[in-house]
mmCIF file of C-alpha atoms in Angstrom:
data_model
loop_
_atom_site.group_PDB
_atom_site.id
_atom_site.type_symbol
_atom_site.label_atom_id
_atom_site.label_comp_id
_atom_site.label_asym_id
_atom_site.label_seq_id
_atom_site.Cartn_x
_atom_site.Cartn_y
_atom_site.Cartn_z
ATOM 1 C CA MET A 15 76.171 123.996 115.429
ATOM 2 C CA SER A 16 77.318 121.543 118.052
ATOM 3 C CA TYR A 17 80.593 119.427 117.800
ATOM 4 C CA GLN A 18 80.404 116.623 115.477
ATOM 5 C CA ALA A 19 82.419 113.434 115.869
ATOM 6 C CA LEU A 20 85.308 112.753 113.524
ATOM 7 C CA TYR A 21 83.788 109.798 111.703
ATOM 8 C CA ARG A 22 80.786 112.042 110.834
ATOM 9 C CA VAL A 23 82.696 115.033 109.684
ATOM 10 C CA TRP A 24 85.269 112.837 107.733
ATOM 11 C CA ARG A 25 82.673 110.390 106.261
ATOM 12 C CA PRO A 26 83.681 109.448 102.640
ATOM 13 C CA GLN A 27 81.735 111.509 99.889
ATOM 14 C CA ARG A 28 83.362 110.077 96.986
ATOM 15 C CA PHE A 29 84.513 106.441 96.176
ATOM 16 C CA ALA A 30 87.997 107.626 96.256
ATOM 17 C CA ASP A 31 87.728 108.667 100.017
ATOM 18 C CA VAL A 32 86.556 104.917 100.899
ATOM 19 C CA VAL A 33 89.625 103.311 102.510
ATOM 20 C CA GLY A 34 90.792 99.906 102.017
ATOM 21 C CA GLN A 35 87.966 98.872 99.499
ATOM 22 C CA GLN A 36 89.548 99.639 96.180
ATOM 23 C CA VAL A 37 88.366 96.507 94.377
ATOM 24 C CA ILE A 38 84.713 97.261 95.405
ATOM 25 C CA THR A 39 84.752 100.841 94.695
ATOM 26 C CA GLN A 40 86.297 100.384 91.431
ATOM 27 C CA THR A 41 83.694 97.766 90.369
ATOM 28 C CA LEU A 42 80.902 100.010 91.377
ATOM 29 C CA LYS A 43 82.383 103.036 89.353
ATOM 30 C CA ASN A 44 82.808 100.767 86.294
ATOM 31 C CA ALA A 45 79.080 99.654 86.734
ATOM 32 C CA ILE A 46 78.080 103.413 86.629
ATOM 33 C CA ILE A 47 80.280 104.229 83.793
ATOM 34 C CA THR A 48 79.004 101.455 81.595
ATOM 35 C CA ASN A 49 75.567 101.872 82.852
ATOM 36 C CA GLN A 50 75.433 98.247 83.984
ATOM 37 C CA ILE A 51 73.489 98.938 87.177
ATOM 38 C CA SER A 52 71.853 96.116 88.998
ATOM 39 C CA HIS A 53 68.560 96.294 90.843
ATOM 40 C CA ALA A 54 69.787 94.970 94.043
ATOM 41 C CA TYR A 55 73.110 94.855 95.859
ATOM 42 C CA LEU A 56 74.365 93.275 99.131
ATOM 43 C CA PHE A 57 77.255 95.098 101.059
ATOM 44 C CA ALA A 58 78.503 92.722 103.646
ATOM 45 C CA GLY A 59 81.385 93.007 105.976
ATOM 46 C CA PRO A 60 82.403 94.164 109.622
ATOM 47 C CA ARG A 61 81.377 97.181 111.249
ATOM 48 C CA GLY A 62 82.879 100.531 110.251
ATOM 49 C CA THR A 63 84.296 99.357 107.066
ATOM 50 C CA GLY A 64 82.405 101.713 104.614
ATOM 51 C CA LYS A 65 79.199 99.725 103.698
ATOM 52 C CA THR A 66 76.619 102.573 104.396
ATOM 53 C CA SER A 67 78.880 105.218 103.067
ATOM 54 C CA ALA A 68 79.602 103.413 99.923
ATOM 55 C CA ALA A 69 75.716 102.863 99.530
ATOM 56 C CA LYS A 70 75.041 106.588 99.855
ATOM 57 C CA ILE A 71 77.959 107.412 97.483
ATOM 58 C CA PHE A 72 76.518 105.038 94.985
ATOM 59 C CA ALA A 73 73.047 106.645 95.307
ATOM 60 C CA LYS A 74 74.614 110.018 94.713
ATOM 61 C CA ALA A 75 76.769 108.772 91.688
ATOM 62 C CA ILE A 76 73.813 107.153 89.890
ATOM 63 C CA ASN A 77 71.615 110.219 90.223
ATOM 64 C CA CYS A 78 74.389 112.933 89.574
ATOM 65 C CA HIS A 79 73.913 114.608 86.150
ATOM 66 C CA HIS A 80 77.641 115.827 86.525
ATOM 67 C CA GLN A 81 79.266 112.780 87.542
ATOM 68 C CA LYS A 82 82.746 112.201 86.097
ATOM 69 C CA ASP A 83 84.330 108.583 85.910
ATOM 70 C CA GLY A 84 81.672 107.145 88.208
ATOM 71 C CA GLU A 85 82.110 109.837 90.937
ATOM 72 C CA PRO A 86 79.477 112.209 92.128
ATOM 73 C CA CYS A 87 80.288 115.939 91.871
ATOM 74 C CA ASN A 88 79.014 116.529 95.515
ATOM 75 C CA GLU A 89 78.100 120.081 94.244
ATOM 76 C CA CYS A 90 74.808 119.783 92.643
ATOM 77 C CA GLU A 91 71.384 119.908 94.433
ATOM 78 C CA ILE A 92 70.763 116.079 94.264
ATOM 79 C CA CYS A 93 74.209 115.251 95.661
ATOM 80 C CA GLN A 94 73.862 117.849 98.502
ATOM 81 C CA SER A 95 70.430 116.597 99.258
ATOM 82 C CA ILE A 96 71.555 112.987 99.560
ATOM 83 C CA THR A 97 74.474 113.973 101.709
ATOM 84 C CA ALA A 98 72.153 115.915 104.001
ATOM 85 C CA GLY A 99 69.717 113.002 104.127
ATOM 86 C CA THR A 100 66.901 115.292 102.936
ATOM 87 C CA LEU A 101 66.085 113.743 99.350
ATOM 88 C CA ASN A 102 62.731 111.684 99.343
ATOM 89 C CA ASP A 103 64.068 109.528 96.822
ATOM 90 C CA VAL A 104 66.926 107.995 98.828
ATOM 91 C CA ILE A 105 65.548 106.232 101.690
ATOM 92 C CA GLU A 106 67.711 104.803 104.673
ATOM 93 C CA ILE A 107 65.978 102.162 106.810
ATOM 94 C CA ASP A 108 67.232 100.509 109.909
ATOM 95 C CA ALA A 109 66.092 96.952 109.754
ATOM 96 C CA ALA A 110 66.850 96.529 113.512
ATOM 97 C CA SER A 111 63.776 98.769 114.483
ATOM 98 C CA ASN A 112 61.853 98.325 111.157
ATOM 99 C CA ASN A 113 61.934 94.378 110.862
ATOM 100 C CA GLY A 114 58.178 93.680 110.616
ATOM 101 C CA VAL A 115 56.167 92.316 107.529
ATOM 102 C CA GLU A 116 54.106 95.659 107.565
ATOM 103 C CA GLU A 117 57.283 97.789 107.255
ATOM 104 C CA ILE A 118 58.532 95.788 104.124
ATOM 105 C CA ARG A 119 55.080 95.698 102.698
ATOM 106 C CA ASP A 120 55.075 99.670 103.011
ATOM 107 C CA ILE A 121 58.324 99.763 101.243
ATOM 108 C CA ARG A 122 57.075 97.473 98.401
ATOM 109 C CA ASP A 123 53.953 99.580 97.874
ATOM 110 C CA LYS A 124 55.877 102.947 97.767
ATOM 111 C CA ALA A 125 58.545 101.476 95.545
ATOM 112 C CA LYS A 126 55.923 101.160 92.791
ATOM 113 C CA TYR A 127 55.856 104.983 92.491
ATOM 114 C CA ALA A 128 58.316 106.793 90.281
ATOM 115 C CA PRO A 129 61.059 108.921 91.858
ATOM 116 C CA THR A 130 60.076 112.612 92.245
ATOM 117 C CA GLN A 131 63.428 114.373 91.996
ATOM 118 C CA ALA A 132 66.135 111.798 91.118
ATOM 119 C CA ASP A 133 66.462 109.443 88.314
ATOM 120 C CA TYR A 134 66.662 106.408 90.545
ATOM 121 C CA LYS A 135 64.719 105.673 93.920
ATOM 122 C CA VAL A 136 67.150 104.082 96.172
ATOM 123 C CA TYR A 137 66.311 102.048 99.404
ATOM 124 C CA ILE A 138 69.344 101.560 101.745
ATOM 125 C CA ILE A 139 68.250 98.845 104.218
ATOM 126 C CA ASP A 140 70.952 98.610 107.076
ATOM 127 C CA GLU A 141 71.559 95.597 109.255
ATOM 128 C CA VAL A 142 69.272 93.752 106.892
ATOM 129 C CA HIS A 143 69.785 90.319 108.637
ATOM 130 C CA MET A 144 67.548 91.584 111.560
ATOM 131 C CA LEU A 145 64.368 91.246 109.262
ATOM 132 C CA SER A 146 61.917 88.537 110.288
ATOM 133 C CA THR A 147 61.127 85.573 107.911
ATOM 134 C CA GLY A 148 57.889 87.195 106.898
ATOM 135 C CA ALA A 149 59.577 90.503 106.148
ATOM 136 C CA PHE A 150 62.252 88.555 104.058
ATOM 137 C CA ASN A 151 59.419 86.936 102.156
ATOM 138 C CA ALA A 152 57.800 90.160 101.476
ATOM 139 C CA LEU A 153 61.074 91.662 100.295
ATOM 140 C CA LEU A 154 61.754 88.672 97.907
ATOM 141 C CA LYS A 155 58.624 89.474 95.723
ATOM 142 C CA THR A 156 59.988 92.838 95.230
ATOM 143 C CA LEU A 157 63.584 91.637 94.354
ATOM 144 C CA GLU A 158 61.988 89.113 91.941
ATOM 145 C CA GLU A 159 59.956 91.718 90.075
ATOM 146 C CA PRO A 160 61.702 95.062 90.797
ATOM 147 C CA PRO A 161 59.934 98.208 89.724
ATOM 148 C CA ALA A 162 61.620 100.341 87.095
ATOM 149 C CA ASN A 163 64.252 102.906 88.312
ATOM 150 C CA VAL A 164 64.176 101.436 91.896
ATOM 151 C CA ILE A 165 67.424 100.081 93.522
ATOM 152 C CA PHE A 166 67.776 98.261 96.781
ATOM 153 C CA ILE A 167 71.180 98.302 98.695
ATOM 154 C CA LEU A 168 71.189 95.819 101.573
ATOM 155 C CA ALA A 169 73.863 96.268 104.288
ATOM 156 C CA THR A 170 74.860 93.737 106.917
ATOM 157 C CA THR A 171 77.515 92.541 109.332
ATOM 158 C CA GLU A 172 76.106 89.048 109.366
ATOM 159 C CA PRO A 173 75.414 87.696 105.758
ATOM 160 C CA HIS A 174 74.954 84.146 106.931
ATOM 161 C CA LYS A 175 71.688 85.033 108.350
ATOM 162 C CA ILE A 176 70.241 86.082 105.136
ATOM 163 C CA PRO A 177 68.085 83.546 103.141
ATOM 164 C CA LEU A 178 69.678 82.004 100.260
ATOM 165 C CA THR A 179 66.690 83.147 98.154
ATOM 166 C CA ILE A 180 67.610 86.778 98.706
ATOM 167 C CA LEU A 181 71.337 86.182 98.271
ATOM 168 C CA SER A 182 70.688 84.658 94.843
ATOM 169 C CA ARG A 183 68.908 87.776 93.690
ATOM 170 C CA VAL A 184 71.427 90.413 94.632
ATOM 171 C CA GLN A 185 74.985 91.297 93.753
ATOM 172 C CA ARG A 186 77.103 90.651 96.755
ATOM 173 C CA PHE A 187 80.240 92.880 97.727
ATOM 174 C CA ASP A 188 82.239 91.701 100.672
ATOM 175 C CA PHE A 189 83.943 94.611 102.666
ATOM 176 C CA HIS A 190 87.171 93.633 104.309
ATOM 177 C CA ARG A 191 88.744 94.762 107.535
ATOM 178 C CA ILE A 192 90.772 97.905 106.997
ATOM 179 C CA SER A 193 94.530 97.384 107.401
ATOM 180 C CA PRO A 194 96.383 99.038 110.374
ATOM 181 C CA GLN A 195 98.528 100.815 107.725
ATOM 182 C CA ASP A 196 95.500 102.203 105.752
ATOM 183 C CA THR A 197 93.893 103.149 109.201
ATOM 184 C CA PHE A 198 97.115 104.899 110.232
ATOM 185 C CA ASP A 199 97.536 106.819 106.898
ATOM 186 C CA ARG A 200 93.813 108.075 107.112
ATOM 187 C CA MET A 201 94.144 109.312 110.698
ATOM 188 C CA LYS A 202 97.446 110.990 109.745
ATOM 189 C CA TYR A 203 95.832 112.820 106.803
ATOM 190 C CA ILE A 204 92.889 114.026 108.991
ATOM 191 C CA LEU A 205 95.122 115.341 111.789
ATOM 192 C CA ASP A 206 97.356 117.012 109.185
ATOM 193 C CA GLN A 207 94.346 118.763 107.751
ATOM 194 C CA LYS A 208 93.120 119.857 111.190
ATOM 195 C CA LYS A 209 96.781 120.882 112.076
ATOM 196 C CA PHE A 210 96.765 118.923 115.234
ATOM 197 C CA LYS A 211 99.872 117.656 117.029
ATOM 198 C CA TYR A 212 100.294 113.868 117.278
ATOM 199 C CA GLU A 213 102.898 111.105 117.881
ATOM 200 C CA GLU A 214 103.044 108.478 115.035
ATOM 201 C CA LYS A 215 103.420 105.688 117.756
ATOM 202 C CA ALA A 216 100.028 106.788 119.229
ATOM 203 C CA LEU A 217 98.426 106.553 115.918
ATOM 204 C CA TRP A 218 99.846 102.932 115.490
ATOM 205 C CA VAL A 219 98.308 102.068 118.820
ATOM 206 C CA ILE A 220 94.816 103.314 117.828
ATOM 207 C CA ALA A 221 95.127 101.722 114.301
ATOM 208 C CA ASN A 222 95.787 98.251 115.926
ATOM 209 C CA ALA A 223 93.124 98.815 118.599
ATOM 210 C CA ALA A 224 90.410 99.493 116.078
ATOM 211 C CA GLU A 225 90.722 95.945 114.740
ATOM 212 C CA GLY A 226 89.867 96.814 110.953
ATOM 213 C CA GLY A 227 87.114 99.473 111.619
ATOM 214 C CA MET A 228 87.631 102.853 110.427
ATOM 215 C CA ARG A 229 84.804 104.235 112.433
ATOM 216 C CA ASP A 230 86.091 102.709 115.626
ATOM 217 C CA ALA A 231 89.616 104.152 114.873
ATOM 218 C CA LEU A 232 88.212 107.647 114.475
ATOM 219 C CA SER A 233 85.994 107.292 117.568
ATOM 220 C CA ILE A 234 89.187 106.247 119.656
ATOM 221 C CA LEU A 235 91.050 109.223 117.975
ATOM 222 C CA ASP A 236 88.325 111.548 119.046
ATOM 223 C CA GLN A 237 88.756 110.404 122.688
ATOM 224 C CA ALA A 238 92.414 110.723 122.580
ATOM 225 C CA LEU A 239 92.019 114.314 121.235
ATOM 226 C CA SER A 240 89.697 115.017 123.852
ATOM 227 C CA PHE A 241 91.843 113.642 126.635
ATOM 228 C CA GLY A 242 94.965 115.286 125.412
ATOM 229 C CA ASP A 243 93.419 118.736 124.566
ATOM 230 C CA ASP A 244 93.844 118.285 120.817
ATOM 231 C CA ASP A 245 97.335 116.661 121.113
ATOM 232 C CA VAL A 246 97.530 112.926 120.575
ATOM 233 C CA THR A 247 100.441 111.424 122.470
ATOM 234 C CA LEU A 248 101.298 107.670 123.058
ATOM 235 C CA ASP A 249 100.473 107.655 126.643
ATOM 236 C CA ASP A 250 96.962 109.028 126.036
ATOM 237 C CA ALA A 251 96.393 106.561 123.166
ATOM 238 C CA LEU A 252 97.411 103.853 125.548
ATOM 239 C CA LEU A 253 95.094 105.109 128.186
ATOM 240 C CA VAL A 254 92.055 105.462 125.953
ATOM 241 C CA THR A 255 92.482 102.010 124.322
ATOM 242 C CA GLY A 256 93.481 100.079 127.528
ATOM 243 C CA SER A 257 96.559 98.932 125.742
ATOM 244 C CA VAL A 258 99.907 97.889 127.350
ATOM 245 C CA THR A 259 103.097 99.911 126.567
ATOM 246 C CA LYS A 260 105.463 97.794 124.418
ATOM 247 C CA LYS A 261 108.162 98.503 127.164
ATOM 248 C CA LEU A 262 106.184 96.594 129.705
ATOM 249 C CA LEU A 263 105.191 93.921 127.386
ATOM 250 C CA GLN A 264 108.833 93.337 126.370
ATOM 251 C CA THR A 265 109.883 93.198 129.957
ATOM 252 C CA TYR A 266 107.018 90.722 130.720
ATOM 253 C CA PHE A 267 107.900 88.466 127.900
ATOM 254 C CA GLN A 268 111.660 88.451 128.710
ATOM 255 C CA GLN A 269 110.823 87.326 132.245
ATOM 256 C CA VAL A 270 108.374 84.581 131.288
ATOM 257 C CA ALA A 271 110.681 83.369 128.564
ATOM 258 C CA THR A 272 113.597 83.181 130.860
ATOM 259 C CA HIS A 273 111.442 81.402 133.669
ATOM 260 C CA GLU A 274 111.580 84.356 135.942
ATOM 261 C CA GLY A 275 107.963 83.729 137.433
ATOM 262 C CA PRO A 276 108.049 85.935 140.493
ATOM 263 C CA ALA A 277 109.492 88.804 138.578
ATOM 264 C CA ALA A 278 106.807 88.415 135.780
ATOM 265 C CA LEU A 279 104.228 88.558 138.348
ATOM 266 C CA LYS A 280 105.381 91.774 139.813
ATOM 267 C CA THR A 281 105.483 93.350 136.169
ATOM 268 C CA MET A 282 101.980 92.105 135.732
ATOM 269 C CA ASP A 283 100.981 93.717 138.955
ATOM 270 C CA GLN A 284 102.379 96.919 137.589
ATOM 271 C CA ILE A 285 100.513 96.672 134.342
ATOM 272 C CA LEU A 286 97.226 96.010 135.917
ATOM 273 C CA GLY A 287 97.989 98.646 138.569
ATOM 274 C CA GLN A 288 97.903 101.353 135.631
ATOM 275 C CA GLY A 289 94.320 100.285 134.965
ATOM 276 C CA LYS A 290 94.848 97.988 132.024
ATOM 277 C CA ASP A 291 91.985 95.488 131.184
ATOM 278 C CA GLY A 292 92.942 91.963 131.652
ATOM 279 C CA GLN A 293 91.513 90.775 128.246
ATOM 280 C CA ARG A 294 93.356 93.778 126.453
ATOM 281 C CA PHE A 295 96.587 92.572 128.164
ATOM 282 C CA ILE A 296 96.145 89.061 126.698
ATOM 283 C CA GLU A 297 95.236 90.325 123.157
ATOM 284 C CA ASP A 298 98.378 92.748 123.312
ATOM 285 C CA LEU A 299 100.486 89.728 124.277
ATOM 286 C CA ILE A 300 99.083 87.528 121.636
ATOM 287 C CA SER A 301 99.852 90.166 119.042
ATOM 288 C CA PHE A 302 103.393 90.671 120.465
ATOM 289 C CA ILE A 303 104.215 86.921 120.383
ATOM 290 C CA ARG A 304 102.651 86.853 116.769
ATOM 291 C CA ASP A 305 104.985 89.632 115.733
ATOM 292 C CA LEU A 306 107.893 87.669 117.093
ATOM 293 C CA LEU A 307 106.944 84.538 115.328
ATOM 294 C CA LEU A 308 106.722 86.317 112.036
ATOM 295 C CA TYR A 309 110.011 87.870 112.561
ATOM 296 C CA GLN A 310 111.583 84.538 113.075
ATOM 297 C CA GLU A 311 110.054 83.087 110.190
ATOM 298 C CA SER A 312 110.987 85.992 107.755
ATOM 299 C CA PRO A 313 111.482 89.710 109.009
ATOM 300 C CA GLU A 314 110.063 91.164 105.925
ATOM 301 C CA LEU A 315 106.811 89.749 106.806
ATOM 302 C CA ILE A 316 106.158 92.588 109.473
ATOM 303 C CA GLU A 317 106.304 96.359 109.310
ATOM 304 C CA ILE A 318 108.537 96.930 112.253
ATOM 305 C CA ALA A 319 107.674 100.683 112.579
ATOM 306 C CA ALA A 320 104.046 99.591 113.300
ATOM 307 C CA THR A 321 104.953 97.342 116.120
ATOM 308 C CA GLY A 322 106.581 100.165 118.402
ATOM 309 C CA LEU A 323 109.813 97.924 118.683
ATOM 310 C CA LYS A 324 113.113 98.410 116.964
ATOM 311 C CA GLU A 325 115.105 95.892 114.829
ATOM 312 C CA ALA A 326 117.582 95.308 117.807
ATOM 313 C CA ASP A 327 114.654 94.483 120.106
ATOM 314 C CA PHE A 328 113.400 91.791 117.730
ATOM 315 C CA GLN A 329 116.894 90.315 117.275
ATOM 316 C CA GLU A 330 117.180 90.180 121.098
ATOM 317 C CA LEU A 331 113.620 88.796 121.889
ATOM 318 C CA SER A 332 113.702 86.064 119.090
ATOM 319 C CA GLN A 333 116.656 84.573 120.739
ATOM 320 C CA LEU A 334 114.793 83.944 123.921
ATOM 321 C CA ALA A 335 112.181 81.467 122.744
ATOM 322 C CA ASN A 336 112.021 79.224 119.740
ATOM 323 C CA ALA A 337 108.899 78.906 117.706
ATOM 324 C CA GLN A 338 107.596 75.728 119.544
ATOM 325 C CA GLN A 339 107.655 77.727 122.803
ATOM 326 C CA LEU A 340 105.944 80.689 121.095
ATOM 327 C CA TYR A 341 103.198 78.209 119.862
ATOM 328 C CA GLN A 342 102.714 76.934 123.308
ATOM 329 C CA MET A 343 102.429 80.467 124.753
ATOM 330 C CA ILE A 344 99.697 81.386 122.267
ATOM 331 C CA ASP A 345 97.775 78.104 123.073
ATOM 332 C CA VAL A 346 97.948 78.963 126.764
ATOM 333 C CA LEU A 347 97.041 82.544 126.043
ATOM 334 C CA ASN A 348 93.935 81.594 123.823
ATOM 335 C CA GLN A 349 92.828 79.139 126.482
ATOM 336 C CA VAL A 350 93.017 81.531 129.432
ATOM 337 C CA GLN A 351 91.252 84.315 127.309
ATOM 338 C CA ASP A 352 88.393 82.105 126.623
ATOM 339 C CA GLU A 353 88.129 81.090 130.368
ATOM 340 C CA MET A 354 88.374 84.800 131.519
ATOM 341 C CA ARG A 355 84.967 85.633 129.823
ATOM 342 C CA PHE A 356 83.086 83.770 132.572
ATOM 343 C CA THR A 357 85.031 84.725 135.607
ATOM 344 C CA THR A 358 84.745 87.347 138.154
ATOM 345 C CA HIS A 359 88.323 86.877 139.224
ATOM 346 C CA PRO A 360 90.337 87.906 136.217
ATOM 347 C CA ASP A 361 93.516 88.729 138.321
ATOM 348 C CA VAL A 362 93.668 85.063 139.445
ATOM 349 C CA TYR A 363 93.641 83.784 135.899
ATOM 350 C CA LEU A 364 96.298 86.309 134.956
ATOM 351 C CA GLU A 365 98.415 85.054 137.874
ATOM 352 C CA VAL A 366 97.981 81.392 136.765
ATOM 353 C CA LEU A 367 98.750 82.516 133.327
ATOM 354 C CA THR A 368 101.920 84.084 134.220
ATOM 355 C CA ILE A 369 103.178 81.009 136.132
ATOM 356 C CA ARG A 370 102.174 78.620 133.135
ATOM 357 C CA LEU A 371 104.041 80.996 130.591
ATOM 358 C CA SER A 372 107.162 81.000 132.920
ATOM 359 C CA GLN A 373 107.166 77.186 133.048
ATOM 360 C CA ILE A 374 107.099 76.539 129.271
ATOM 361 C CA SER A 375 110.240 75.143 127.709
ATOM 362 C CA SER A 376 111.123 73.728 124.241
ATOM 363 C CA GLU A 377 110.923 70.229 125.496
ATOM 364 C CA GLN A 378 107.899 70.475 127.715
ATOM 365 C CA PRO A 379 104.278 70.555 126.411
ATOM 366 C CA SER A 380 101.798 73.079 127.832
ATOM 367 C CA ILE A 381 100.175 72.306 131.059
ATOM 368 C CA THR A 382 96.667 70.700 130.816
ATOM 369 C CA GLY A 383 93.460 72.674 131.631
ATOM 370 C CA THR A 384 92.797 70.409 134.618
ATOM 371 C CA ALA A 385 96.027 71.484 136.350
ATOM 372 C CA ASP A 386 95.256 75.063 135.533
ATOM 373 C CA GLN A 387 91.906 74.784 137.163
ATOM 374 C CA GLN A 388 93.415 73.337 140.317
ATOM 375 C CA GLU A 389 95.868 76.182 140.436
ATOM 376 C CA ILE A 390 93.011 78.695 140.198
ATOM 377 C CA ASP A 391 90.942 76.983 142.975
ATOM 378 C CA GLN A 392 93.952 77.099 145.399
ATOM 379 C CA LEU A 393 94.750 80.663 144.681
ATOM 380 C CA LYS A 394 91.075 81.610 145.235
ATOM 381 C CA GLN A 395 91.282 79.952 148.751
#
């Protein structure tokens, strides 16, 4: 068989494997153990946080005759058929491409028939917010008067687009972004199981770049493994994520904090010369300054190992700028980041950004957007 992506090979098959959603998985397991199963659920949350995986595990657990403590056995014929996607009684539907009234009416008509092999017929409707108004109305009738032994699991990344009439008829579970620590632990476990070599700092870079999505993290890890020939190094992780090395960020911050504008411009050129993305540079810098702010407020608020810096680095850097200066820096970074979305000259904005940051002092408020635009116009000329 051809190569399968890590996120497919390591997709959770038990509730215990779902990372970072312990409250949700425990609630679902308790519902199965006590036989208090609802007819409709809504799994809402960011991409790659385990919504569809949890739906399939739930479908297995309620149909598995050998389940223990709410967990499916994953060995019986029903479990293996659901895992392989071949069981006719568990139907996965992509609402993005099946969003019309006719498709939902077809589901409604077929839902009336009893399951053929399993105890429950389960409909998993992914990206349910993509359904048309007519399709939602057709679905509403089924949710109001559900057939026996039929369960609907609706999954969405945008719950605010779902009509209140639907929301009031389902049990809602909100999946949260997975913490960098949990993402790091999961990647470390997978690489240990596969006996691949890796640098822990590289895994932290990937965990932070994934922004709370486990699927994104494993996709980036796949890229890093391919790039490094099954060896995950810090340099490879920085390259595939487009992140900036902490050393260069540290140098850049020191220069702008000590008002060394020309030197900071050279450092920025060096960063961009390595092929780093301008937006990613700003995101990394915001995260860097955020860590400094937390360290100044209370050092125990951050996991220093996860930042890629040492305690001595934080002690030195926190002396260069007070909280007021750091707040001003973040304000400027957010403003420029927003403006850069609509420009074809990101390098010009980054040059102006560097000058503005190097001019910030504890007594001086940040420069206005009008002055910023004038500087950009001059540089373009």
